[in-house]
Coordinates of C-alpha atoms in Angstrom, one line a residue:
X79 CA -37.9 -3.4 -2.1
X80 CA -35.0 -3.0 -4.4
X81 CA -33.7 0.1 -2.6
X82 CA -33.8 -1.7 0.7
X83 CA -31.9 -4.7 -0.6
X84 CA -29.3 -2.3 -2.1
X85 CA -28.9 -0.6 1.3
X86 CA -28.1 -3.8 3.1
X87 CA -25.4 -4.6 0.5
X88 CA -27.0 -7.3 -1.7
X89 CA -25.3 -7.4 -5.0
X90 CA -26.9 -6.1 -8.2
X91 CA -26.6 -9.6 -9.8
X92 CA -28.4 -11.2 -6.9
X93 CA -31.2 -8.6 -7.0
X94 CA -31.7 -9.1 -10.7
X95 CA -31.9 -12.9 -10.2
X96 CA -34.5 -12.4 -7.5
X97 CA -36.7 -9.9 -9.3
X98 CA -36.8 -12.0 -12.4
X99 CA -38.5 -14.9 -10.6
X100 CA -42.1 -14.8 -11.6
X101 CA -44.6 -16.3 -9.2
X102 CA -47.9 -17.8 -10.4
X103 CA -47.6 -16.1 -13.8
X104 CA -48.0 -12.7 -12.3
X105 CA -45.5 -10.7 -14.4
X106 CA -45.2 -7.0 -13.4
X107 CA -42.8 -4.1 -14.1
X108 CA -40.9 -5.1 -11.0
X109 CA -40.0 -8.4 -12.7
X110 CA -38.6 -6.6 -15.7
X111 CA -36.1 -4.4 -13.8
X112 CA -32.8 -4.0 -15.5
X113 CA -29.2 -3.2 -14.4
X114 CA -29.8 0.3 -15.6
X115 CA -32.9 0.6 -13.4
X116 CA -31.0 -0.6 -10.4
X117 CA -28.1 1.8 -11.1
X118 CA -30.6 4.7 -11.3
X119 CA -32.0 3.7 -7.9
X120 CA -28.5 3.5 -6.5
X121 CA -27.7 7.0 -7.6
X122 CA -31.1 8.5 -6.8
X123 CA -30.9 7.3 -3.2
X124 CA -27.1 7.8 -2.9
X125 CA -26.7 4.2 -1.8
X126 CA -23.0 4.1 -2.9
X127 CA -22.4 7.1 -0.7
X128 CA -20.8 9.1 -3.5
X129 CA -20.2 12.5 -2.1
X130 CA -19.5 14.4 -5.3
X131 CA -18.8 13.7 -8.9
X132 CA -15.4 15.4 -8.7
X133 CA -13.1 12.9 -6.8
X134 CA -10.9 15.6 -5.3
X135 CA -14.0 17.4 -3.9
X136 CA -15.3 14.1 -2.7
X137 CA -12.1 13.4 -0.8
X138 CA -12.4 16.8 0.9
X139 CA -15.9 16.0 2.0
X140 CA -14.8 12.6 3.4
X141 CA -12.0 14.3 5.3
X142 CA -14.4 16.8 6.7
X143 CA -16.7 14.0 7.8
X144 CA -13.8 12.2 9.6
X145 CA -12.9 15.4 11.4
X146 CA -16.5 16.0 12.5
X147 CA -16.6 12.4 13.8
X148 CA -13.3 12.8 15.7
X149 CA -11.5 10.3 13.4
X150 CA -8.4 12.1 12.2
X151 CA -7.4 9.5 9.5
X152 CA -6.2 12.3 7.2
X153 CA -3.1 13.5 9.0
X154 CA -2.1 15.8 6.2
X155 CA -4.6 17.4 3.9
X156 CA -4.5 20.3 1.4
X157 CA -7.3 20.9 -1.0
X158 CA -6.7 22.5 -4.4
X159 CA -7.2 26.2 -4.1
X160 CA -6.1 26.4 -0.4
X161 CA -2.9 28.2 0.4
X162 CA 0.0 26.5 2.1
X163 CA 3.5 27.9 3.0
X164 CA 5.3 25.5 0.8
X165 CA 2.8 24.0 -1.6
X166 CA 1.2 25.8 -4.6
X167 CA -2.5 26.7 -4.6
X168 CA -3.0 24.1 -7.3
X169 CA -1.5 21.3 -5.3
X170 CA -3.6 18.6 -3.8
X171 CA -2.3 16.3 -1.0
X172 CA -3.8 13.8 1.4
X173 CA -1.9 11.6 3.9
X174 CA -3.9 8.7 5.3
X175 CA -3.4 6.5 8.3
X176 CA -5.9 4.8 10.6
X177 CA -5.3 3.5 14.2
X178 CA -4.3 0.0 13.1
X179 CA -1.8 1.3 10.6
X180 CA -0.3 3.6 13.3
X181 CA 0.1 0.7 15.8
X182 CA 1.8 -1.5 13.1
X183 CA 4.2 1.3 12.3
X184 CA 5.1 1.8 15.9
X185 CA 5.4 -2.0 16.6
X186 CA 7.2 -3.0 13.4
X187 CA 9.1 0.1 12.3
X188 CA 12.4 -1.8 12.1
X189 CA 12.1 -2.2 8.3
X190 CA 10.3 0.5 6.3
X191 CA 9.6 0.4 2.6
X192 CA 8.3 3.3 0.5
X193 CA 6.9 2.6 -2.9
X194 CA 4.9 4.7 -5.4
X195 CA 2.7 4.5 -8.4
X196 CA 3.6 7.2 -10.7
X197 CA 0.9 8.9 -12.9
X198 CA -1.1 5.7 -13.3
X199 CA -4.5 7.5 -13.1
X200 CA -6.2 10.0 -15.3
X201 CA -5.6 12.9 -12.9
X202 CA -1.8 12.3 -12.9
X203 CA -1.7 11.7 -9.1
X204 CA 1.2 10.0 -7.4
X205 CA 0.3 7.4 -4.7
X206 CA 3.0 6.7 -2.1
X207 CA 2.6 3.7 0.1
X208 CA 4.7 3.2 3.3
X209 CA 4.9 -0.4 4.4
X210 CA 6.5 -2.3 7.3
X211 CA 7.4 -5.9 7.7
X212 CA 5.0 -7.3 10.3
X213 CA 5.2 -10.3 12.6
X214 CA 4.1 -12.6 9.8
X215 CA 7.0 -11.4 7.6
X216 CA 4.5 -9.8 5.3
X217 CA 4.4 -6.3 4.0
X218 CA 1.7 -4.3 5.8
X219 CA 0.7 -0.8 4.6
X220 CA 1.0 1.8 7.3
X221 CA 0.4 5.1 5.4
X222 CA -0.8 6.3 2.1
X223 CA 0.0 9.7 0.5
X224 CA -1.8 10.9 -2.6
X225 CA -0.7 14.0 -4.4
X226 CA -0.4 15.7 -7.7
X227 CA 3.0 17.1 -6.7
X228 CA 5.5 14.5 -7.9
X229 CA 8.7 15.7 -6.1
X230 CA 10.9 15.4 -3.1
X231 CA 9.4 18.5 -1.4
X232 CA 5.9 16.8 -1.2
X233 CA 7.5 13.6 0.2
X234 CA 9.3 15.7 2.9
X235 CA 6.0 17.3 3.9
X236 CA 4.3 13.9 4.0
X237 CA 7.1 12.4 6.2
X238 CA 7.0 15.5 8.5
X239 CA 3.3 15.3 8.9
X240 CA 3.5 11.5 9.5
X241 CA 6.2 11.9 12.2
X242 CA 4.0 14.5 13.9
X243 CA 1.0 12.2 13.7
X244 CA 2.9 9.3 15.2
X245 CA 4.4 11.5 17.9
X246 CA 7.9 10.0 17.6
X247 CA 10.9 9.9 15.4
X248 CA 10.9 7.0 12.9
X249 CA 14.3 5.3 13.1
X250 CA 14.2 2.1 11.1
X251 CA 17.2 -0.2 10.9
X252 CA 16.5 -0.7 7.2
X253 CA 14.9 1.6 4.7
X254 CA 13.9 0.5 1.2
X255 CA 12.4 2.5 -1.7
X256 CA 11.8 2.1 -5.3
X257 CA 14.1 3.5 -8.0
X258 CA 12.8 7.1 -7.7
X259 CA 15.3 8.9 -5.5
X260 CA 12.7 11.3 -4.1
X261 CA 11.8 8.8 -1.3
X262 CA 15.3 8.3 0.0
X263 CA 16.2 12.0 -0.4
X264 CA 13.1 13.0 1.5
X265 CA 13.8 10.5 4.3

């Protein structure tokens, strides 16, 4: 019963509330389930769909799954250990864009902004986010780029792969980026 409720997306807190309700003084092991028990069941039955304990390998498995399903969301991908004409074997890169993001970029590419988070995670990865100003005057993310390579070369490769994915030259009237010059220089 707990596994089935987890699979349909019921929260752990709700499950704990439900199992602790004792009917007609019939207490059983089921009524004493703890958060630790539920976490064990989640992991045992792979309910959270964790593909691998190593995040980089898990990303590779997810990209492989997308490609098998005909969903090419990762328009640029290089796993650590793979060779590339420009990148090092130790480099990891993934560029991500879904169909909605691509449509927004094509429809609202007049103003493009690139921003990044720099080494804010334990793996020292750099996340670049490309945004456009949409019809509601709100920033809308249109592409993500995650890499351990923190330089202009990686950004140039990202932009080149993005242009190839979109199938047209990006020619915004305005381009904004954060203080790091690698975005503007790569553009």
